[in-house]
Tab-separated table of C-alpha atoms in Angstrom:
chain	number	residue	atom	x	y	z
L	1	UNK	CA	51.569	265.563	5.026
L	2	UNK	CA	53.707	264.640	2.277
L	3	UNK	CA	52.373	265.361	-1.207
L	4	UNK	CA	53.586	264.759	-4.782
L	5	UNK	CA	57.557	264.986	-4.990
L	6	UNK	CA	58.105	264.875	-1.462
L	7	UNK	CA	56.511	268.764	-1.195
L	8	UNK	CA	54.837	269.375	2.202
L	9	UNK	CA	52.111	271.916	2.377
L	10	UNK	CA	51.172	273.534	5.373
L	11	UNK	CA	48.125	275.628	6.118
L	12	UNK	CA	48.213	279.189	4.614
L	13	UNK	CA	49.303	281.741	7.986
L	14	UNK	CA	47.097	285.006	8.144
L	15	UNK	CA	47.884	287.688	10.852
L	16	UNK	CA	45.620	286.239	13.809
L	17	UNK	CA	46.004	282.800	12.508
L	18	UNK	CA	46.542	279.711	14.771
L	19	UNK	CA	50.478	278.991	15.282
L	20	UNK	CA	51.668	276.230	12.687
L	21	UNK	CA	52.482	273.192	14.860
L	22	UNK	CA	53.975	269.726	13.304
L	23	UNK	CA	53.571	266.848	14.866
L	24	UNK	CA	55.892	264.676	12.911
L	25	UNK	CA	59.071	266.706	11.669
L	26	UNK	CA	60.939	265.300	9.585
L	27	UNK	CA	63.766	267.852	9.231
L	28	UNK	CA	67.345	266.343	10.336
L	29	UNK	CA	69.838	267.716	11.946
L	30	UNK	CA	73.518	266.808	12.492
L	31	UNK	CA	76.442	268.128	14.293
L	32	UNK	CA	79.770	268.862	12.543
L	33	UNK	CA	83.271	269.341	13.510
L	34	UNK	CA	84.150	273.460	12.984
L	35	UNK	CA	86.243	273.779	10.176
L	36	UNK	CA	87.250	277.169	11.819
L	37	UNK	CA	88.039	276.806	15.647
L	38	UNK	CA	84.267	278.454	17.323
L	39	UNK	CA	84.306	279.291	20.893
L	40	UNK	CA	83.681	276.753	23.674
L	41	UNK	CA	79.695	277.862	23.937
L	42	UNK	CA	79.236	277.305	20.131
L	43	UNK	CA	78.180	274.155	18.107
L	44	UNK	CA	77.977	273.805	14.580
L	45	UNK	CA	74.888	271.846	13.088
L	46	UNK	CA	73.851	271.151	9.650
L	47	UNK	CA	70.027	271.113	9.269
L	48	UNK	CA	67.692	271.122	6.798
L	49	UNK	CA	67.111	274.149	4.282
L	50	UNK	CA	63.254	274.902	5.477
L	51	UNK	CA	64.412	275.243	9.622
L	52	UNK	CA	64.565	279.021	10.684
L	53	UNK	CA	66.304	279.675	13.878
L	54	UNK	CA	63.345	279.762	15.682
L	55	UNK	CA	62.628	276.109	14.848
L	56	UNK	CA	66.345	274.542	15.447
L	57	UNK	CA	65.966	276.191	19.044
L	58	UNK	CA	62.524	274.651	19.468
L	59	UNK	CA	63.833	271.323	18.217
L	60	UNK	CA	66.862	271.612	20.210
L	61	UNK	CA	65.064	272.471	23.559
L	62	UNK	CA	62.130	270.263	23.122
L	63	UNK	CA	63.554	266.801	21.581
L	64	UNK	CA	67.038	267.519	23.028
L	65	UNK	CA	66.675	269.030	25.881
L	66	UNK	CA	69.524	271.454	25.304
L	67	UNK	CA	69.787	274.810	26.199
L	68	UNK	CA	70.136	277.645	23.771
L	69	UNK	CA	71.386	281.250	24.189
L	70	UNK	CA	71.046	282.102	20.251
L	71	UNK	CA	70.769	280.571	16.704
L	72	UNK	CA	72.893	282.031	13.084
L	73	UNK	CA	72.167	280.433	10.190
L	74	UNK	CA	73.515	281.146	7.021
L	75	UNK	CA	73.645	278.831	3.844
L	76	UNK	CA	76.451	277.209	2.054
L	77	UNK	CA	76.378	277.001	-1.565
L	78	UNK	CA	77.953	273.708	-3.022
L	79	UNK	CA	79.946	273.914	-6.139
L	80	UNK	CA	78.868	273.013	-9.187
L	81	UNK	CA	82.304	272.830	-11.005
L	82	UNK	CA	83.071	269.393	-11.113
L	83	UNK	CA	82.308	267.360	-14.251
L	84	UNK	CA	81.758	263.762	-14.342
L	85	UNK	CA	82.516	261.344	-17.442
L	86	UNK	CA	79.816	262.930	-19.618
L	87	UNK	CA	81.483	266.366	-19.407
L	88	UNK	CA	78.537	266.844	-17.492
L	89	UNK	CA	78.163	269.811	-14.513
L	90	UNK	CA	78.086	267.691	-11.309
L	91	UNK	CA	76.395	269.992	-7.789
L	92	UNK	CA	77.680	269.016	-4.960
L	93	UNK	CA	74.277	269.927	-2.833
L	94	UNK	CA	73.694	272.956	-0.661
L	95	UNK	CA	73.204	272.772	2.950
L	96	UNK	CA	71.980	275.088	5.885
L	97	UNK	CA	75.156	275.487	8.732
L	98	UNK	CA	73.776	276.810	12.037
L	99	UNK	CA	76.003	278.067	14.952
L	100	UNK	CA	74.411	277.207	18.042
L	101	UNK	CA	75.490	278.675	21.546
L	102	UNK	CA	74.313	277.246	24.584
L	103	UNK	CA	72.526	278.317	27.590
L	104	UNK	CA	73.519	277.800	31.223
L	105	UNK	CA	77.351	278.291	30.548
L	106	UNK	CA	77.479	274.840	29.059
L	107	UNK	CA	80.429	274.222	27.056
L	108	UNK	CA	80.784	271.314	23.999
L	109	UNK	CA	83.967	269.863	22.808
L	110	UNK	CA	83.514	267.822	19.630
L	111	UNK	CA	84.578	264.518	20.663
L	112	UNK	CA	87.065	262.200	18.618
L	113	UNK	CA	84.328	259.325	16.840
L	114	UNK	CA	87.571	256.685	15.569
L	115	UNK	CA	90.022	256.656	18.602
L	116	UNK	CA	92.925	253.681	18.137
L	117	UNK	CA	91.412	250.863	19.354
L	118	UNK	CA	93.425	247.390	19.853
L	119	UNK	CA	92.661	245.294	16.620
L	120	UNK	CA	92.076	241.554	17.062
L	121	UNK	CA	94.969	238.617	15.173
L	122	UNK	CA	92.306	238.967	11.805
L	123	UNK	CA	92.576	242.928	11.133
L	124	UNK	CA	96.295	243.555	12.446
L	125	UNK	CA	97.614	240.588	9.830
L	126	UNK	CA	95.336	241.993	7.465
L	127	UNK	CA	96.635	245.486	8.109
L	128	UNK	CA	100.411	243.844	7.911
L	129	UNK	CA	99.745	242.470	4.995
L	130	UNK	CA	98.808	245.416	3.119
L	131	UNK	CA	101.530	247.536	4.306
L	132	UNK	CA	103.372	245.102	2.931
L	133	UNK	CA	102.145	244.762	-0.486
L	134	UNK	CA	102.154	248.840	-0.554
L	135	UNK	CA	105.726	248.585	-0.111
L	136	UNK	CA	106.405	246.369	-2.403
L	137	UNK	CA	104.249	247.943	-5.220
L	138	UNK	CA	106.205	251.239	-4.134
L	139	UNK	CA	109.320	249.704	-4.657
L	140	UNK	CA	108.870	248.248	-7.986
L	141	UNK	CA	107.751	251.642	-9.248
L	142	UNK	CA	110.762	253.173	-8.318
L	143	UNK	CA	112.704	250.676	-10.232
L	144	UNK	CA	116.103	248.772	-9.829
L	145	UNK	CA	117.967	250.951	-7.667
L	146	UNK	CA	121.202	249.915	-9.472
L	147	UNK	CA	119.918	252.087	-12.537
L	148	UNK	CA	120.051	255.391	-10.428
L	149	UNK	CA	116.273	256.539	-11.168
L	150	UNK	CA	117.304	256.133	-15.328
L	151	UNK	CA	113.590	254.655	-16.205
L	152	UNK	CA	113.669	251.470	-18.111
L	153	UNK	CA	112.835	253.080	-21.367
L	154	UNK	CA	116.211	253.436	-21.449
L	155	UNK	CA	119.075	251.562	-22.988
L	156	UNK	CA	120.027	247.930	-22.184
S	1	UNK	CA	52.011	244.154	28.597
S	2	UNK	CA	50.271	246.863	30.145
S	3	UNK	CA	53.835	246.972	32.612
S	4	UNK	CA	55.661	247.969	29.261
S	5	UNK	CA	52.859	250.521	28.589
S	6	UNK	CA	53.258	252.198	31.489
S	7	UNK	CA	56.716	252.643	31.186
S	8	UNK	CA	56.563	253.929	27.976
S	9	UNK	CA	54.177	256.427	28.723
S	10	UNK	CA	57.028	257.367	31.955
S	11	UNK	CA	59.747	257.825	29.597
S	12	UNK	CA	61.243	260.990	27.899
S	13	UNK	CA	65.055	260.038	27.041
S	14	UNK	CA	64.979	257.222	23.988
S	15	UNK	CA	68.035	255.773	22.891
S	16	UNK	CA	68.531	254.043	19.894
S	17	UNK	CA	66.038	251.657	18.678
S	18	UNK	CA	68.401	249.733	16.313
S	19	UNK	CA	70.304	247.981	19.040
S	20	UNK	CA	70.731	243.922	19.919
S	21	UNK	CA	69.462	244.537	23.654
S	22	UNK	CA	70.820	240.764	24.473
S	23	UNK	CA	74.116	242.174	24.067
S	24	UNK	CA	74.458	245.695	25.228
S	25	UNK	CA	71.338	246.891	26.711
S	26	UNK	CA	73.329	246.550	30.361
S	27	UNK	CA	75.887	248.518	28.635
S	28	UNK	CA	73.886	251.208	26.960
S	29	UNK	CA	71.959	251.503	30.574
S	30	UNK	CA	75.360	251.944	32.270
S	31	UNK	CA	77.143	254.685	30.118
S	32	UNK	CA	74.422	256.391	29.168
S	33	UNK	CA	71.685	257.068	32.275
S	34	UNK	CA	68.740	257.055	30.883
S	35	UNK	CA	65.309	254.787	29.872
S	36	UNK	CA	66.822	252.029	26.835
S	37	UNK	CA	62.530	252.059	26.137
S	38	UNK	CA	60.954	248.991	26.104
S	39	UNK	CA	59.538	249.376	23.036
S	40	UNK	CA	62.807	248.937	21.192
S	41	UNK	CA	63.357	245.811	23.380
S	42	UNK	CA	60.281	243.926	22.790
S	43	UNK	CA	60.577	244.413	18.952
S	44	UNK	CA	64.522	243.308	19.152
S	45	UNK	CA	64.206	240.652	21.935
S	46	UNK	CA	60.777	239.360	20.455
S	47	UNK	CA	61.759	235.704	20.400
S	48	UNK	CA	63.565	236.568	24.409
S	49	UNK	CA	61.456	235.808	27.241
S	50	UNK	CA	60.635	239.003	28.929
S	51	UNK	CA	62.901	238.404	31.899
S	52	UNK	CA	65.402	239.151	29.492
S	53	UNK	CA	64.277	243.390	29.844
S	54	UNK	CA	65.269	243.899	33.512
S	55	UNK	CA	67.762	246.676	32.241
S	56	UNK	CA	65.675	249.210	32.199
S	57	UNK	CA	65.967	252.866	34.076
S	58	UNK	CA	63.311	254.816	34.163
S	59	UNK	CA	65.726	258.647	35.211
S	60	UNK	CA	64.595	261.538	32.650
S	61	UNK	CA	67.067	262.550	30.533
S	62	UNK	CA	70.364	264.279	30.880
S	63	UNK	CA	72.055	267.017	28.525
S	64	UNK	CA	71.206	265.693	25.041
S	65	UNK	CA	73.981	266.219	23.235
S	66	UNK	CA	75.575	262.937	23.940
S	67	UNK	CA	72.669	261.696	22.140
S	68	UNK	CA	74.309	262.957	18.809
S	69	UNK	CA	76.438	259.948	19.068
S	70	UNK	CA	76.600	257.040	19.368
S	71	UNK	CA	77.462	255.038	22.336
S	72	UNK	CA	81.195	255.542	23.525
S	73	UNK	CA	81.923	251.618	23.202
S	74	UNK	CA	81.090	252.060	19.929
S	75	UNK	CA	83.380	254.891	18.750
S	76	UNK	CA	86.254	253.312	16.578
S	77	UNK	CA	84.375	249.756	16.124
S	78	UNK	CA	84.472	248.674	12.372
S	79	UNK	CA	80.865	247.132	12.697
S	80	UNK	CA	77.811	247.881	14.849
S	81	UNK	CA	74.959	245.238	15.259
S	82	UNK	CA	71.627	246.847	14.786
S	83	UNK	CA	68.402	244.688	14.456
S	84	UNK	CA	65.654	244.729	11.266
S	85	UNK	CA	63.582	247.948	10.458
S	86	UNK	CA	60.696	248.110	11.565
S	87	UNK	CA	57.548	246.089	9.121
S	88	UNK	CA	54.183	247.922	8.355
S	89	UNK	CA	52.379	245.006	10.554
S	90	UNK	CA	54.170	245.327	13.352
S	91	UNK	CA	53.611	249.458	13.408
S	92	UNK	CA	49.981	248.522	12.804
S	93	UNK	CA	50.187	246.588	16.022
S	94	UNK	CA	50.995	249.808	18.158
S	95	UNK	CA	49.255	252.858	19.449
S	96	UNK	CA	49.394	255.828	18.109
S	97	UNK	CA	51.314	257.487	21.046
S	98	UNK	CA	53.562	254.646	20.985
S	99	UNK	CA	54.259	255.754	17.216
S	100	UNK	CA	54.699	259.350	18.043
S	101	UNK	CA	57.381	258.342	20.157
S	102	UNK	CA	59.085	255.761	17.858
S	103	UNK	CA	59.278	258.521	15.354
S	104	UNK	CA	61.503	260.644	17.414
S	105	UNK	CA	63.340	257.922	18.425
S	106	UNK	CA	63.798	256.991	15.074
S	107	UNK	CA	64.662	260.933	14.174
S	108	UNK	CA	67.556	260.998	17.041
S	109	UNK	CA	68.784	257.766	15.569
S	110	UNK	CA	68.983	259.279	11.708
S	111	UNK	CA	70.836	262.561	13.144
S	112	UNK	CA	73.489	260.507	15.180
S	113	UNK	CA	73.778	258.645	12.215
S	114	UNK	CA	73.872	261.583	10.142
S	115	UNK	CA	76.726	262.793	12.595
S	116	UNK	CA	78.614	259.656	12.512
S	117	UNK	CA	78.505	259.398	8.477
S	118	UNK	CA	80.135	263.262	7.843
S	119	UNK	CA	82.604	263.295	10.780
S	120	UNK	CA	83.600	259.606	8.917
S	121	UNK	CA	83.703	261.488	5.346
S	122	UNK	CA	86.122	264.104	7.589
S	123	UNK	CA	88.382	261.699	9.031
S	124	UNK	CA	88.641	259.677	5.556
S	125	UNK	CA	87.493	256.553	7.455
S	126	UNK	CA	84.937	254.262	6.331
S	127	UNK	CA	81.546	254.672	8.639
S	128	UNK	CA	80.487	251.845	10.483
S	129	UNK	CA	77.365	249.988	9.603
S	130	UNK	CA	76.036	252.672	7.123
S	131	UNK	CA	73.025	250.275	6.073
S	132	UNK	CA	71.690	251.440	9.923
S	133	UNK	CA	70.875	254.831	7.716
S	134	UNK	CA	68.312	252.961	5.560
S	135	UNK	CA	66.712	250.712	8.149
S	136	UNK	CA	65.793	254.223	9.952
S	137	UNK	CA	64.795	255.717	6.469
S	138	UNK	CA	62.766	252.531	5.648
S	139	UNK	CA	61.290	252.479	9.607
S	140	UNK	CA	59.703	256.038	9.124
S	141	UNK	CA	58.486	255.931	5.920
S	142	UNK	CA	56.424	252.958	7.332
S	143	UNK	CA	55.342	254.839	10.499
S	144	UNK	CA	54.213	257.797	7.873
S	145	UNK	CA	52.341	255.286	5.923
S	146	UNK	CA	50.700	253.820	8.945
S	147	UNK	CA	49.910	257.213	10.405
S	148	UNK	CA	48.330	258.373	7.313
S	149	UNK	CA	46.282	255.335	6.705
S	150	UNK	CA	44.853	255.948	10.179
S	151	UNK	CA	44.040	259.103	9.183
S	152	UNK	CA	42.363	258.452	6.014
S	153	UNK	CA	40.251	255.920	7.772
S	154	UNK	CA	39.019	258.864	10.347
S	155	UNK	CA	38.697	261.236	8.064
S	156	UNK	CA	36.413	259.108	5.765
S	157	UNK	CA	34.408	258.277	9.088
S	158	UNK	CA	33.995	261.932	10.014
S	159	UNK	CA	33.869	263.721	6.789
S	160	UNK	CA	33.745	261.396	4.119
S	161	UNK	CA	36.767	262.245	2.602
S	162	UNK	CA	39.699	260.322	1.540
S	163	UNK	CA	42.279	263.214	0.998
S	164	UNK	CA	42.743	266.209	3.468
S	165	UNK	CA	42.850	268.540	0.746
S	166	UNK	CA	40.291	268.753	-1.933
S	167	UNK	CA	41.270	268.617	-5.632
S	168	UNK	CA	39.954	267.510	-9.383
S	169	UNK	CA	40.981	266.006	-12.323
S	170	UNK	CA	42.344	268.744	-14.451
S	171	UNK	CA	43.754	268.962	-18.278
S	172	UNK	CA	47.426	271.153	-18.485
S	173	UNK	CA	48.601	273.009	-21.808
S	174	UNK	CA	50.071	269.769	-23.111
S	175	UNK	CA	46.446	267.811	-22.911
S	176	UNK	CA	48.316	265.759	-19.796
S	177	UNK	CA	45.596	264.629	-17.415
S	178	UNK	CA	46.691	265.188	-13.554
S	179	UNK	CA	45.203	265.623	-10.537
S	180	UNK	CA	45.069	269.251	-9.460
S	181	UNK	CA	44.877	270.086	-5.888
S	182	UNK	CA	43.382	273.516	-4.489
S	183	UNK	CA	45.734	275.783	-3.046
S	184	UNK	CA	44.931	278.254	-0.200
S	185	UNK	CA	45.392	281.955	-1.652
S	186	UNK	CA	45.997	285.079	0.501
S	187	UNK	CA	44.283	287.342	-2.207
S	188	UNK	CA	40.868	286.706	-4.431
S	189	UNK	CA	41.360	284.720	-7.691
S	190	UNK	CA	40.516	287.586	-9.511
S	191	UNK	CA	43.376	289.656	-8.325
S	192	UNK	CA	45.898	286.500	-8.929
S	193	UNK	CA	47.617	287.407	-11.649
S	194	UNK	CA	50.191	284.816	-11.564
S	195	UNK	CA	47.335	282.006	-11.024
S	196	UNK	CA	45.238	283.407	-14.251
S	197	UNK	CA	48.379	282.933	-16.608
S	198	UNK	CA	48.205	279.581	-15.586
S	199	UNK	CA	46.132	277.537	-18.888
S	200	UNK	CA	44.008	274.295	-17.392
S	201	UNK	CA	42.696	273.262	-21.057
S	202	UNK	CA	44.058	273.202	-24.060
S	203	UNK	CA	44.075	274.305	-27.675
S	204	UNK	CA	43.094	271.902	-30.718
S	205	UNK	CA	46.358	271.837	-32.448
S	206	UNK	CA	47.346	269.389	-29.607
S	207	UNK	CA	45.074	266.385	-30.451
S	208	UNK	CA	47.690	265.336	-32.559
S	209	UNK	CA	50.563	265.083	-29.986
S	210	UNK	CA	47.879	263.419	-28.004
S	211	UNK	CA	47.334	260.782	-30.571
S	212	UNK	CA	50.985	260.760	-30.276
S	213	UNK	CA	51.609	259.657	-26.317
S	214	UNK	CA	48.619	257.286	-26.619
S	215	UNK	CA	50.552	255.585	-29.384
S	216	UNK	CA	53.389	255.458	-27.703
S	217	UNK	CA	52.054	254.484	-24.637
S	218	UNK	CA	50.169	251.766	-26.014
S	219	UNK	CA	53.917	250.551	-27.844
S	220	UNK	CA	55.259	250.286	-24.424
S	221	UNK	CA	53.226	248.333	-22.903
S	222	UNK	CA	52.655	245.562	-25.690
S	223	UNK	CA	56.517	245.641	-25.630
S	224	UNK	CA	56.462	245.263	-22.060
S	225	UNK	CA	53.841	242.393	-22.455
S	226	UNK	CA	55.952	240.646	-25.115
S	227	UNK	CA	59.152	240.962	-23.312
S	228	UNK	CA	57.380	239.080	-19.825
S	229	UNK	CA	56.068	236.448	-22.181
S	230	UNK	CA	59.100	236.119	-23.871
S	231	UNK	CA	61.098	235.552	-20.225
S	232	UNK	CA	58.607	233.346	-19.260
S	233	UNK	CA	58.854	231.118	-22.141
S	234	UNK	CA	62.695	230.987	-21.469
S	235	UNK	CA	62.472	229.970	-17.536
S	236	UNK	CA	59.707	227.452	-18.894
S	237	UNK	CA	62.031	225.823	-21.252
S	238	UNK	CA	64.671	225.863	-18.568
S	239	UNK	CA	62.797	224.660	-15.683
S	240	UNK	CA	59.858	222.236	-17.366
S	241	UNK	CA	59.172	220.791	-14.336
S	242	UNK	CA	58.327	223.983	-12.320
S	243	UNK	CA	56.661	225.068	-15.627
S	244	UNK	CA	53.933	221.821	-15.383
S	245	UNK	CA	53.719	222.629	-12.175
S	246	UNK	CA	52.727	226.083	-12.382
S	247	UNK	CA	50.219	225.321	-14.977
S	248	UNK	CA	48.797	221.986	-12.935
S	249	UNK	CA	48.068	224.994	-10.631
């Protein structure tokens, strides 16, 4: 139902009206570490701006199949202090955070997504190898040692 | 065939559809109980013989938040296989249940990737296989085109219509031509305010800036023109056989 600059329009809702049902969404959704520690019940989401609670239960229960207790939304402005080469105002973009608590006494634990995994002969010399060369550029920034930190600006 | 149907219509719980089943599908159905659909197989596996799907559960699905990640094998891997997106033909091919169900497929994949790609921006690592995001973009864009081509075609059996909302041609302030679409109002046009400020013609003194854009369009394009004949002339001179060739033709 997507019309001119990705706007969709849906039907016009009068009191009495049929309920607005969408076949296709296509709002996302994504789960987020808590920057703030949140109780064991409670999982943070970002979704799209246009879900109401209503809707990220619905989607929740229905594609998910999770339970949910209750839905808070609120909205998190992004910046718009950084400047970019042009001296130019660059937004980082807003985003929608919803706290999600769960039904049935479930509990959710956001799980660690890069655990230390054994790296084959190719990554671990690679890895070696650029330890290495960090070192070495660290070292020659310090300078000679036999200076005592006197930069080489300096004298002889 | 009509095997795979039916267990596509039995399913609920989709996994990914980006996977190499060869590979994993006996993993994916081990750690993660649940119906790997068939779909996803055939269109992966569709030079495999189809002995090749016999990992296949058909169990409903359990708690879905698991499915805002990936598979556990997978967490910490520096690469993950996924297969093509998916072509307009081969969406043509299916039904349209069969596309209502690849599209929220398709929508679980984007979120886990979604996931993946801000706890990765988190944890300063780099995420794994981001070009996965763009083969899902790319997949439903095509199952949105297909859908709405289907319903185009119905709608001009049925009604005669091509679009589901009627419009005209109309004129804004600045003499641009568009196509105006009618909106559905609460309230009688007369008592729109907002709506009447709203100018669809417009005054005399803009012929000129008219004249204006024409001329300017009509620049671009010859320059456009010139500029392909110019590029061709250089591959020609390059190239003279492929150049006798072409013109042979």
């Amino acid at each position: 139902m997507a019309t001119r600059a990705g706007r969709v329009v849906y039907p016009l809702y009068q009191l009495g009206g049929p309920q607005l049902r969408i076949f296709r969404p296509n709002f996302y959704m994504l789960a987020v570490r808590p920057g703030v520690p949140q109780p064991e019940d409670t999982v943070q989401f970002r979704v799209s701006m246009e879900m109401t609670k209503i809707d990220i239960k619905n989607y929740l229960e229905k594609i998910y199949n999770v339970p949910v207790a209750a839905v808070r939304t609120r909205i998190q402005y992004g910046a718009n202090n950084k400047r970019n080469h042009k001296n130019q105002r660059v937004k980082k973009p807003d985003y929608k955070v919803a706290y999600v608590q769960l039904g049935q006494g479930q509990t959710f634990q956001f799980p660690n997504l890069f655990p230390e995994k054994e790296q084959d002969e190719e990554t671990r010399s690679f890895e070696d190898y650029k330890d290495k060369y960090l070192a070495r550029e660290k070292q020659r920034e310090k300078g000679d040692p036999r200076r005592g930190g006197v930069p080489d600006w300096f004298g002889l | 065939m009509a095997a795979s149907m039916a267990m596509a219509v039995l399913c609920r719980r989709l996994t990914g559809a980006l996977r190499l089943s060869g590979t994993r599908s006996g993993s994916t159905a081990a750690s993660l109980p649940g119906l790997t659909l068939n779909l996803f197989h055939k269109k992966l596996t569709k030079d495999e013989p189809l002995h090749q799907l016999r990992f296949l559960h058909t169990t409903l699905s359990r708690k879905g938040l698991e499915e805002f990640f990936d598979d556990p094998k997978n967490w910490g891997e520096k690469k993950v296989k996924s297969g093509d997106s998916w072509n307009i033909k081969q969406l043509r091919a299916k039904s349209s249940e069969d596309l209502h169900k690849l599209w929220y497929v398709l929508l679980k994949e984007k979120n886990m990737l979604l996931t993946l790609e801000q706890e990765s921006k988190r944890q300063l690592k780099p995420m794994p296989s981001p070009e996965r995001l763009e083969k899902v973009e790319e997949s439903m864009k095509n199952i949105d085109l297909v859908v709405k081509e289907r319903e185009v075609a119905l709608r001009l059996l049925q009604t005669g219509h091509e679009k589901p909302v009627p419009g005209e041609w109309r004129q804004d302030f600045l003499g641009r031509t568009y196509w105006y679409s009618y909106k559905e109002w609460p309230i009688p046009w007369h008592l729109n305010e907002k709506h009447k400020k709203r100018k669809f013609y417009y005054l005399p003194h803009v012929n000129k800036f008219i004249r204006l854009r024409v001329e300017k369009n009509l620049r671009e394009r010859v320059r456009k023109q010139s500029l392909e004949r110019k590029k061709r002339k250089v591959l020609e001179s390059k190239f003279p056989h492929l150049a006798a060739q072409s013109q042979s033709q």
